[in-house]
GROMACS .gro file of N, CA and C in nm:
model
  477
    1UNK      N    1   8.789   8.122   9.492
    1UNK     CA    2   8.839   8.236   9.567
    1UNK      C    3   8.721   8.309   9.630
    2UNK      N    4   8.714   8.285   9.749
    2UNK     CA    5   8.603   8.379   9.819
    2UNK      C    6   8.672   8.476   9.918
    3UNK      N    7   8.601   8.564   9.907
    3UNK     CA    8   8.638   8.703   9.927
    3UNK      C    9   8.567   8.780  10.042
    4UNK      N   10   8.605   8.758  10.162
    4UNK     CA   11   8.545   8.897  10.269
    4UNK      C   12   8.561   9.000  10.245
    5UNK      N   13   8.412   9.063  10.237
    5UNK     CA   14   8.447   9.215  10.295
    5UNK      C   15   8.351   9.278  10.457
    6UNK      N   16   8.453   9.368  10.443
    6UNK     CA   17   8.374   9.452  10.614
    6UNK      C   18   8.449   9.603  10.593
    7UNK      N   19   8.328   9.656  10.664
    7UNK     CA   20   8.405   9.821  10.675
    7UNK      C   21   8.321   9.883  10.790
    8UNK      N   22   8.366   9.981  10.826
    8UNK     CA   23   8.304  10.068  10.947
    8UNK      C   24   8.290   9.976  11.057
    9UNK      N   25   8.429   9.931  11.090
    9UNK     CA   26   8.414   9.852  11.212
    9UNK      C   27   8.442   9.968  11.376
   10UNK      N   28   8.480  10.073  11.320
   10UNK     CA   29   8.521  10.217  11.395
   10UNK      C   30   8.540  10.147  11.573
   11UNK      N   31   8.651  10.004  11.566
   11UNK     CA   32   8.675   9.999  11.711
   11UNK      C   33   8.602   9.934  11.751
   12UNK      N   34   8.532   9.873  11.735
   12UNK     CA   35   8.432   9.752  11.768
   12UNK      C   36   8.466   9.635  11.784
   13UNK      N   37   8.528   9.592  11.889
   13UNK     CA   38   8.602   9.397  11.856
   13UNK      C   39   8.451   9.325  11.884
   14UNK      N   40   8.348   9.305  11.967
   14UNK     CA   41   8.269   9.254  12.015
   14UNK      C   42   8.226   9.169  11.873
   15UNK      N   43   8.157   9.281  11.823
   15UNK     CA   44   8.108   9.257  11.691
   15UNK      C   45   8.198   9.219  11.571
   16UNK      N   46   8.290   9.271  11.591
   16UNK     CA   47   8.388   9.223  11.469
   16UNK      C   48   8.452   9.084  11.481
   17UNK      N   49   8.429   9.019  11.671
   17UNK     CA   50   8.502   8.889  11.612
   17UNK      C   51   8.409   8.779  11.620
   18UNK      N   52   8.262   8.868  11.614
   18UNK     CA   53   8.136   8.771  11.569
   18UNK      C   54   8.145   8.773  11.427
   19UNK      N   55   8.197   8.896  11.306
   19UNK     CA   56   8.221   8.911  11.169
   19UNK      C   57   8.314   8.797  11.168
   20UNK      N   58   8.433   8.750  11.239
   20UNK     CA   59   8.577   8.693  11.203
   20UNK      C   60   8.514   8.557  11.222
   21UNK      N   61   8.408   8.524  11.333
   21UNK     CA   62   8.357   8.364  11.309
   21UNK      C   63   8.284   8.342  11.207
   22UNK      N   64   8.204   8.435  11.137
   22UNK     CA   65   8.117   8.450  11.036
   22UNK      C   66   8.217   8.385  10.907
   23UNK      N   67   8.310   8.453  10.942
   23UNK     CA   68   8.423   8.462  10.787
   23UNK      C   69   8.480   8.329  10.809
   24UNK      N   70   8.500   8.269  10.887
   24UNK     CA   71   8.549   8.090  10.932
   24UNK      C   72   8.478   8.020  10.873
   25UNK      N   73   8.356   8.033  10.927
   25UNK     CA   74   8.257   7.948  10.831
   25UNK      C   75   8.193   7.976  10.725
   26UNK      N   76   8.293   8.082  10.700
   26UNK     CA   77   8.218   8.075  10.520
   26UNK      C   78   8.349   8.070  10.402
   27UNK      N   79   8.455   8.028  10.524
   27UNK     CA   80   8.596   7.967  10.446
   27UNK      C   81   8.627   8.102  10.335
   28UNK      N   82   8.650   8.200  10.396
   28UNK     CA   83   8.720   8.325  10.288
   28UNK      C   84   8.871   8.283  10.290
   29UNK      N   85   8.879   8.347  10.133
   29UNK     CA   86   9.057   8.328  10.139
   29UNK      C   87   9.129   8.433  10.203
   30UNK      N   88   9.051   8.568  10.162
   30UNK     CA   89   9.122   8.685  10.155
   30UNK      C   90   8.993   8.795  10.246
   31UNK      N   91   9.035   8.909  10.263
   31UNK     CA   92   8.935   9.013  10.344
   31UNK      C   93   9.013   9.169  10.264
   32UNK      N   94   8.890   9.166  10.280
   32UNK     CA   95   8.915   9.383  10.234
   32UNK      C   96   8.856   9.400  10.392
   33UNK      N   97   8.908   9.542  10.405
   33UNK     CA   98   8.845   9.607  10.480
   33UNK      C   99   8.852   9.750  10.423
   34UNK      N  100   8.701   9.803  10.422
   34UNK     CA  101   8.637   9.932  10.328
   34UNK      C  102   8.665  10.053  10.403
   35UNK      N  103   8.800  10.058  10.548
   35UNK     CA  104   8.764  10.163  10.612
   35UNK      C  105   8.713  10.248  10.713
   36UNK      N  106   8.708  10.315  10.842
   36UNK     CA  107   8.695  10.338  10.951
   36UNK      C  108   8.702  10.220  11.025
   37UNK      N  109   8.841  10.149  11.032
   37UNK     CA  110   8.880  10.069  11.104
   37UNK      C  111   8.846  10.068  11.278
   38UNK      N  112   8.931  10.178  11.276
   38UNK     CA  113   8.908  10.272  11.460
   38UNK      C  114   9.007  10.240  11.484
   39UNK      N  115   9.075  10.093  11.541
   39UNK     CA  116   9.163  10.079  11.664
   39UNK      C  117   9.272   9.966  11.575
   40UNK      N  118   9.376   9.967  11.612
   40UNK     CA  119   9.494   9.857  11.618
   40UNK      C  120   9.397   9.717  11.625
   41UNK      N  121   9.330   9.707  11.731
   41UNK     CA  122   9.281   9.584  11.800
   41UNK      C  123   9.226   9.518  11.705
   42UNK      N  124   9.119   9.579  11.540
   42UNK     CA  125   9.061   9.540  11.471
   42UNK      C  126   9.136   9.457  11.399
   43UNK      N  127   9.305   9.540  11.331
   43UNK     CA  128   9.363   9.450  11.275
   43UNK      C  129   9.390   9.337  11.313
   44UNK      N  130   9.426   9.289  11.445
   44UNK     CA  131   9.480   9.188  11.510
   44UNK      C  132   9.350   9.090  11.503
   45UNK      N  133   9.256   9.101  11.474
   45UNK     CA  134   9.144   9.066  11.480
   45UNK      C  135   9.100   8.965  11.336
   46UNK      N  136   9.131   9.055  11.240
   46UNK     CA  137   9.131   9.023  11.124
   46UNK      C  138   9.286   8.985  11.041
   47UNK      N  139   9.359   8.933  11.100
   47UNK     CA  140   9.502   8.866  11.079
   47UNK      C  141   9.519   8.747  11.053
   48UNK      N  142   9.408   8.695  11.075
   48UNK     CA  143   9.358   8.551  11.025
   48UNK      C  144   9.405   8.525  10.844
   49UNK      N  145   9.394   8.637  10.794
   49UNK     CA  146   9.357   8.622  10.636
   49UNK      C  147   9.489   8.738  10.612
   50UNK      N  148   9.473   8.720  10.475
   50UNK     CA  149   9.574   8.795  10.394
   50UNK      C  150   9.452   8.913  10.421
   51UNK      N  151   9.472   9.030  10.439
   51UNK     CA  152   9.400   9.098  10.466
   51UNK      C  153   9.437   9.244  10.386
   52UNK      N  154   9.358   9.343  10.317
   52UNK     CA  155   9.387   9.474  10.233
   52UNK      C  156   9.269   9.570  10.309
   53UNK      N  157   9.313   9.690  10.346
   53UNK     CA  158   9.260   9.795  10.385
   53UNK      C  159   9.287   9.922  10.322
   54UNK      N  160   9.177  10.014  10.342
   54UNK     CA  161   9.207  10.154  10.266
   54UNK      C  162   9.146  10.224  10.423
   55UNK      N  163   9.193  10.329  10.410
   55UNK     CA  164   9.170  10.442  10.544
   55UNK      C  165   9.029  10.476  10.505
   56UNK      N  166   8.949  10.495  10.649
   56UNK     CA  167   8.834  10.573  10.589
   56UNK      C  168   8.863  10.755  10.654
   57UNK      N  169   8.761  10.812  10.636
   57UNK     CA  170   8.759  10.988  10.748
   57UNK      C  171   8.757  10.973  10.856
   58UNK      N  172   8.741  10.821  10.905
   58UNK     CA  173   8.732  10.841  11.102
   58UNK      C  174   8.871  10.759  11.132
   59UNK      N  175   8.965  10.753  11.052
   59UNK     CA  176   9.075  10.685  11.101
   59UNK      C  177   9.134  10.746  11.154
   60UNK      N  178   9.259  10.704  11.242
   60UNK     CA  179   9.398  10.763  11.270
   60UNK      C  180   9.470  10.716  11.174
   61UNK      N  181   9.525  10.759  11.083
   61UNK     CA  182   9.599  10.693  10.975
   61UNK      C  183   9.692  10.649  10.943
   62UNK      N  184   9.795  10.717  11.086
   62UNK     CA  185   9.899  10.647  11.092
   62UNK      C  186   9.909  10.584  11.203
   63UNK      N  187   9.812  10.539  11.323
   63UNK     CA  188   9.834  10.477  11.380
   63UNK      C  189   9.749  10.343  11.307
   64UNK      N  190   9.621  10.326  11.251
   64UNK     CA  191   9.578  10.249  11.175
   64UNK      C  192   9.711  10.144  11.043
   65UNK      N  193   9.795  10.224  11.016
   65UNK     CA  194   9.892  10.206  10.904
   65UNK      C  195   9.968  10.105  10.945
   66UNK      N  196  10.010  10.204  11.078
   66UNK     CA  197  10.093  10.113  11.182
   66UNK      C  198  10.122   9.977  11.189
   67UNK      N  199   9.968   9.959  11.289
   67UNK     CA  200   9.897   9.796  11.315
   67UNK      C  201   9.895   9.732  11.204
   68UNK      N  202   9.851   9.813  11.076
   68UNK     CA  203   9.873   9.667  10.943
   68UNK      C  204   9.976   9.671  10.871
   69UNK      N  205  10.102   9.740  10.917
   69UNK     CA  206  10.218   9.687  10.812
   69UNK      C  207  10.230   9.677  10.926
   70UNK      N  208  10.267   9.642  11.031
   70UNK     CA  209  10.333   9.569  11.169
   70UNK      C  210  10.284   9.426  11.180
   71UNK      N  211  10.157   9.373  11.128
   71UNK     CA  212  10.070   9.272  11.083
   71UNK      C  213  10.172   9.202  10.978
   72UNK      N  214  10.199   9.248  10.847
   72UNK     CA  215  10.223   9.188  10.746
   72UNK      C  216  10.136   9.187  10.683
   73UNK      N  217  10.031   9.309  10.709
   73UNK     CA  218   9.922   9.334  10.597
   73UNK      C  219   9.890   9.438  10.500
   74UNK      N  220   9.839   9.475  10.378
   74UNK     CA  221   9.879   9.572  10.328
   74UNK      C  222   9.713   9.687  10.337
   75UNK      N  223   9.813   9.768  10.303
   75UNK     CA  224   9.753   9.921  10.357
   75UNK      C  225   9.790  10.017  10.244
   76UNK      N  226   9.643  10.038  10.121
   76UNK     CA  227   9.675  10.118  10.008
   76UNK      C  228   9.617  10.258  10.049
   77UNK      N  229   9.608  10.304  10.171
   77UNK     CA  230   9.553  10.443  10.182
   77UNK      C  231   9.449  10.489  10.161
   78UNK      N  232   9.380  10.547  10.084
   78UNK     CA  233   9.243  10.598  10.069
   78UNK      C  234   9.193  10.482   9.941
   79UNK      N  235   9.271  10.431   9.837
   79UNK     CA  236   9.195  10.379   9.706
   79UNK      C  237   9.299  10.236   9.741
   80UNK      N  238   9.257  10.132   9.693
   80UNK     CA  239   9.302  10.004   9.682
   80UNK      C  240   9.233   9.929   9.576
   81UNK      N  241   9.314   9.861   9.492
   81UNK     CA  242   9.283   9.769   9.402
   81UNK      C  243   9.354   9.608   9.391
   82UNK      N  244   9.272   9.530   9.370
   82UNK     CA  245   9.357   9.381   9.339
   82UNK      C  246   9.301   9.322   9.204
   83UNK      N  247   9.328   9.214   9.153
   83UNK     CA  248   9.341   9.136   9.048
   83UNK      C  249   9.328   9.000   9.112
   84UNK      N  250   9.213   8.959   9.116
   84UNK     CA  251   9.190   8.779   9.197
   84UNK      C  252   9.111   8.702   9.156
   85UNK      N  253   9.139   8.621   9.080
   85UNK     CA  254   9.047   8.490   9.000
   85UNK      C  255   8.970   8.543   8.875
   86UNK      N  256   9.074   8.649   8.818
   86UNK     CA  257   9.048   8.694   8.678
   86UNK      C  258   8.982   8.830   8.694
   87UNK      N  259   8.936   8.905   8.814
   87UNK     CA  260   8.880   8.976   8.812
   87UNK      C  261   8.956   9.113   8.888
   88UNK      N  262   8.925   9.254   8.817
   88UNK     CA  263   8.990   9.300   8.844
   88UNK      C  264   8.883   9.418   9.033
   89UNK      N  265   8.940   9.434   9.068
   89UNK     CA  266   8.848   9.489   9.198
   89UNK      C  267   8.908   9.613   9.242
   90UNK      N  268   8.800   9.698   9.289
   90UNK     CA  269   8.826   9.828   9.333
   90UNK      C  270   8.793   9.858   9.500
   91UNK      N  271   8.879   9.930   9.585
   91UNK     CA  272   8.793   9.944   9.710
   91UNK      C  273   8.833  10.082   9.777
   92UNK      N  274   8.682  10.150   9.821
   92UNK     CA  275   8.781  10.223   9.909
   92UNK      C  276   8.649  10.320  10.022
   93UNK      N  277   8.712  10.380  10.065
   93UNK     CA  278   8.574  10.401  10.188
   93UNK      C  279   8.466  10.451  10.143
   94UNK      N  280   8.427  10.539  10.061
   94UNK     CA  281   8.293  10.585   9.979
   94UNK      C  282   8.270  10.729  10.061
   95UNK      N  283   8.354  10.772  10.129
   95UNK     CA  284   8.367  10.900  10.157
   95UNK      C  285   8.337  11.086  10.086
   96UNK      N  286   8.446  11.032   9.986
   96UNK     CA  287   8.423  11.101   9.853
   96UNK      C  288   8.349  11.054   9.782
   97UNK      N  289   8.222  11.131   9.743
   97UNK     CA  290   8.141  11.044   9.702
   97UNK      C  291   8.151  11.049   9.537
   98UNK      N  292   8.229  11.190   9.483
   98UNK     CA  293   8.290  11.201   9.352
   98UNK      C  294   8.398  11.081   9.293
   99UNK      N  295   8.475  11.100   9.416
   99UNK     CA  296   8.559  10.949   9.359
   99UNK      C  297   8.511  10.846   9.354
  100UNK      N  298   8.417  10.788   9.397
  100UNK     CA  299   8.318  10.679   9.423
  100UNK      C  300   8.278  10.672   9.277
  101UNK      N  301   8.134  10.760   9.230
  101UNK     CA  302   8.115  10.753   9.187
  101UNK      C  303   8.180  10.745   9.020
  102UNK      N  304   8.298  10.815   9.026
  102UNK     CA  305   8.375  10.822   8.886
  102UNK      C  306   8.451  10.639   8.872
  103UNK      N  307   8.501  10.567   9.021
  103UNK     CA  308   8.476  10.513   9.015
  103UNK      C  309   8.405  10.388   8.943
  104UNK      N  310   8.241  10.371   8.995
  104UNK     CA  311   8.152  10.309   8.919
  104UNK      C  312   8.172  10.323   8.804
  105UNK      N  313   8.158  10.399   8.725
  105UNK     CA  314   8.156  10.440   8.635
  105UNK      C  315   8.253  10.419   8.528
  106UNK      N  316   8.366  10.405   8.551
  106UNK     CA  317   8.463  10.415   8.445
  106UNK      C  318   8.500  10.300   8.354
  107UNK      N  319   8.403  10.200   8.422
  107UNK     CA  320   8.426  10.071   8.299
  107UNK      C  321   8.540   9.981   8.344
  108UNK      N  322   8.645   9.987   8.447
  108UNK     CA  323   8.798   9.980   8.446
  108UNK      C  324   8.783   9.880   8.555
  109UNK      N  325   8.652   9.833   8.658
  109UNK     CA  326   8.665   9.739   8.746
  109UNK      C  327   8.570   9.620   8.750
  110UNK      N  328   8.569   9.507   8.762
  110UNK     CA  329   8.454   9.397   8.755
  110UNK      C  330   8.327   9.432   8.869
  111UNK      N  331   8.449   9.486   8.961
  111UNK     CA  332   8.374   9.498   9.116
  111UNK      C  333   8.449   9.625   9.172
  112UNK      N  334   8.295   9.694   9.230
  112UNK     CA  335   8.395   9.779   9.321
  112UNK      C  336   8.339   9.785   9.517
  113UNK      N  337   8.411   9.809   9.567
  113UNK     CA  338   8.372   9.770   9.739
  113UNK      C  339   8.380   9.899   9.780
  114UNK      N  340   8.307   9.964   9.852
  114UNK     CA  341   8.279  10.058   9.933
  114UNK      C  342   8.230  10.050  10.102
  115UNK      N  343   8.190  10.134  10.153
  115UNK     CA  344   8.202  10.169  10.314
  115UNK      C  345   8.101  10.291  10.294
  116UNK      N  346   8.140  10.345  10.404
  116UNK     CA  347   8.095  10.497  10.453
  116UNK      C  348   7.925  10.492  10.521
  117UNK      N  349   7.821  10.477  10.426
  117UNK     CA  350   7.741  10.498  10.454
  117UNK      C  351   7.676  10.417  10.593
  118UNK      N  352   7.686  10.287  10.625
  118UNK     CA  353   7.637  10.214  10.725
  118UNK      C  354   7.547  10.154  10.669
  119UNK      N  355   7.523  10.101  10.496
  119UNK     CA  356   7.429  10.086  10.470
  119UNK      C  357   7.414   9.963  10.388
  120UNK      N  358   7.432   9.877  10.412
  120UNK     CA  359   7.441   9.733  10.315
  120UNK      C  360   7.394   9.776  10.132
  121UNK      N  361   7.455   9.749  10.060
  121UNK     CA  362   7.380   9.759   9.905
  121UNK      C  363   7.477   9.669   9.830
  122UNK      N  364   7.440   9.644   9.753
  122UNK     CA  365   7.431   9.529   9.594
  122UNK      C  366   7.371   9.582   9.474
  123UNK      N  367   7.441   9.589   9.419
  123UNK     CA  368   7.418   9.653   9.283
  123UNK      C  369   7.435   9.661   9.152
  124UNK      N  370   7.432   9.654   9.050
  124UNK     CA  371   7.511   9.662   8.912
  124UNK      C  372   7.502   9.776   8.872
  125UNK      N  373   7.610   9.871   8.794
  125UNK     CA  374   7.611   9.963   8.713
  125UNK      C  375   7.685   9.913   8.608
  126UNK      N  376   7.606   9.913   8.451
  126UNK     CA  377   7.694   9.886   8.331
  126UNK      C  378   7.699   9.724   8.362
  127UNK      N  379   7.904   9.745   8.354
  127UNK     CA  380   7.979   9.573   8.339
  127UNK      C  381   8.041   9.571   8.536
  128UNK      N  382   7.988   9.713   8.605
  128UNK     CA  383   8.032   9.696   8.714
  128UNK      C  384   7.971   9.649   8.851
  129UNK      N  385   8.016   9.547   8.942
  129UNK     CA  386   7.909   9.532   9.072
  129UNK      C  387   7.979   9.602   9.153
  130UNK      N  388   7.870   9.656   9.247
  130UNK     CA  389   7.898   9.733   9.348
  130UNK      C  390   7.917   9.669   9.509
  131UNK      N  391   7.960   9.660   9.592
  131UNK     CA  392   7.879   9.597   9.699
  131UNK      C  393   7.934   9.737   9.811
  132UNK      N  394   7.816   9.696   9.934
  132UNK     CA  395   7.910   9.802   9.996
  132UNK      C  396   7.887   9.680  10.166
  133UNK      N  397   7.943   9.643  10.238
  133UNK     CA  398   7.890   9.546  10.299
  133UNK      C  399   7.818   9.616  10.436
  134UNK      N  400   7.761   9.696  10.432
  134UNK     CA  401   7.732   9.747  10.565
  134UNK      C  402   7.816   9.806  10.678
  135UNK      N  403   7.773   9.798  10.781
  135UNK     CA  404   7.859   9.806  10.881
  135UNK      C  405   7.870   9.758  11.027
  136UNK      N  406   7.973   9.773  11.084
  136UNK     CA  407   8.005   9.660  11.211
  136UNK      C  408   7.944   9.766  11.316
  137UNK      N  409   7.959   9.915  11.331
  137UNK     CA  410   7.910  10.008  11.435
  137UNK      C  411   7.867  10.098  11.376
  138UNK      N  412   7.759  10.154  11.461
  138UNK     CA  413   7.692  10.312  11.433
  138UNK      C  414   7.560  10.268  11.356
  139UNK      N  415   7.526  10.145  11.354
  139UNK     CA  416   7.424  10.074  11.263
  139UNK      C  417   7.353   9.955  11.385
  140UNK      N  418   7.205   9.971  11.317
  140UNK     CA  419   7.098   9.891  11.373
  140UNK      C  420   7.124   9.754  11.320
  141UNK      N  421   7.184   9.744  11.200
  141UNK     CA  422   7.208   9.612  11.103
  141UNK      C  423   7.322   9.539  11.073
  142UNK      N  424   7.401   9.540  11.219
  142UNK     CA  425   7.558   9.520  11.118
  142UNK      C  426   7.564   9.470  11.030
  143UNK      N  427   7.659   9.393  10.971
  143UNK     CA  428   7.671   9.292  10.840
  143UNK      C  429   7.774   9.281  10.759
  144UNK      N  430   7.849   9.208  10.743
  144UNK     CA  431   7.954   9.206  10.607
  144UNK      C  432   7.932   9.162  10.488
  145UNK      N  433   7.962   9.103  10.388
  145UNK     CA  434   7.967   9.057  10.247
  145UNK      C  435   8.070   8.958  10.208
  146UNK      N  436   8.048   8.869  10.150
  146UNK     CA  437   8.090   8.754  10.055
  146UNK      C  438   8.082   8.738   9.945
  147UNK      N  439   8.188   8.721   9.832
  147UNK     CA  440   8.163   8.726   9.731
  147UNK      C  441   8.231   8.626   9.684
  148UNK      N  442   8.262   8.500   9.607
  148UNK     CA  443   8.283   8.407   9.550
  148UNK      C  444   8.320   8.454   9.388
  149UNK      N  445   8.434   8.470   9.365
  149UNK     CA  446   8.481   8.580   9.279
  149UNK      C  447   8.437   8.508   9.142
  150UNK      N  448   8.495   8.379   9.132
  150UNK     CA  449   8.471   8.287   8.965
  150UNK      C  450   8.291   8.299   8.959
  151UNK      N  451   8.226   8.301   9.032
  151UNK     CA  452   8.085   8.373   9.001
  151UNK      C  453   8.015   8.461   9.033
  152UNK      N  454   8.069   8.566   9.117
  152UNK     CA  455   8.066   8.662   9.131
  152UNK      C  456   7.947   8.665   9.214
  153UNK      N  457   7.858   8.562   9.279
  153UNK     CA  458   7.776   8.524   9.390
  153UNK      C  459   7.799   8.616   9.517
  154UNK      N  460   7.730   8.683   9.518
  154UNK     CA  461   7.734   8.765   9.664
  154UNK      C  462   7.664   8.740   9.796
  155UNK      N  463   7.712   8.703   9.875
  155UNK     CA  464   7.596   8.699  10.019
  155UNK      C  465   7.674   8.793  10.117
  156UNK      N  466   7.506   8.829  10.141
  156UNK     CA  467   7.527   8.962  10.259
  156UNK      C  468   7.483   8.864  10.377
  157UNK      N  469   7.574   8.921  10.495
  157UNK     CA  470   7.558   8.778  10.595
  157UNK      C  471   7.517   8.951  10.722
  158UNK      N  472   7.436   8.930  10.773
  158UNK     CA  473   7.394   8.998  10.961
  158UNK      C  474   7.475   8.899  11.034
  159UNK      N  475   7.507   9.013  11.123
  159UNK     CA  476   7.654   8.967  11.215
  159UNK      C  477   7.613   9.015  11.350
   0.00000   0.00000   0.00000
């Protein structure tokens, strides 16, 4: 089970469907997205995959909502969680940086996925990994993340 993530794509197709060839050839099953989506256009973009999103602070939220239950994709609002190849996962824009951090912290996720900052990181706290995969706009570095869940192998891929 390998696992895309991307966040802070804030409306960007250019770059995001250089992320969506990225994610082809690195055969993901599934995609998070961490948040400041921007536009409808992104979802349609990323429809390829079973796809899970959480809103970030620069969304429209219900027009964002829209495009992915009109997709057939799901849309947990600000916090999202799944259960995939034994592992339990947390995601959500990294906005709040209290919830974030309580988050990390609570022992309760294998992995947790974040956004917000524009800032690629990898991390462990405790029994928890962090990733946050960068971002698609507003950044010198875009980049998303891969994670290969049965080993928990992460690659940060520039996009």
């Amino acid at each position: 089970m390998r696992l895309g993530i991307i966040s802070d794509t804030h409306g960007e197709s250019w770059t995001t469907q250089r992320a969506v060839r990225l994610f082809e050839a690195l055969n993901i099953d599934e995609l998070l997205h961490c948040g400041d989506v921007g536009t409808p256009e992104i979802v349609h973009l990323l429809a390829k995959w079973p796809s899970h999103y959480v809103l970030g602070n620069m969304d429209d939220h219900v027009l964002v909502r829209e495009a992915i239950e009109r997709l057939g994709q799901t849309c947990y609002e600000r916090f999202g969680h799944l259960h995939r190849a034994g592992r339990s996962i947390a995601f959500l824009h990294g906005d709040d940086a209290e919830l974030l951090r309580r988050t990390i912290l609570c022992g309760r996720w294998n992995l947790v996925c974040h956004g917000h900052t524009h800032v690629a990181a990898d991390f462990v706290q405790g029994a928890t990994q962090v990733i946050n995969p960068g971002a698609i706009q507003r950044t010198g570095h875009p980049s998303v993340a891969v994670i290969d869940l049965p080993s928990m192998q992460i690659t940060s891929v520039p996009v």
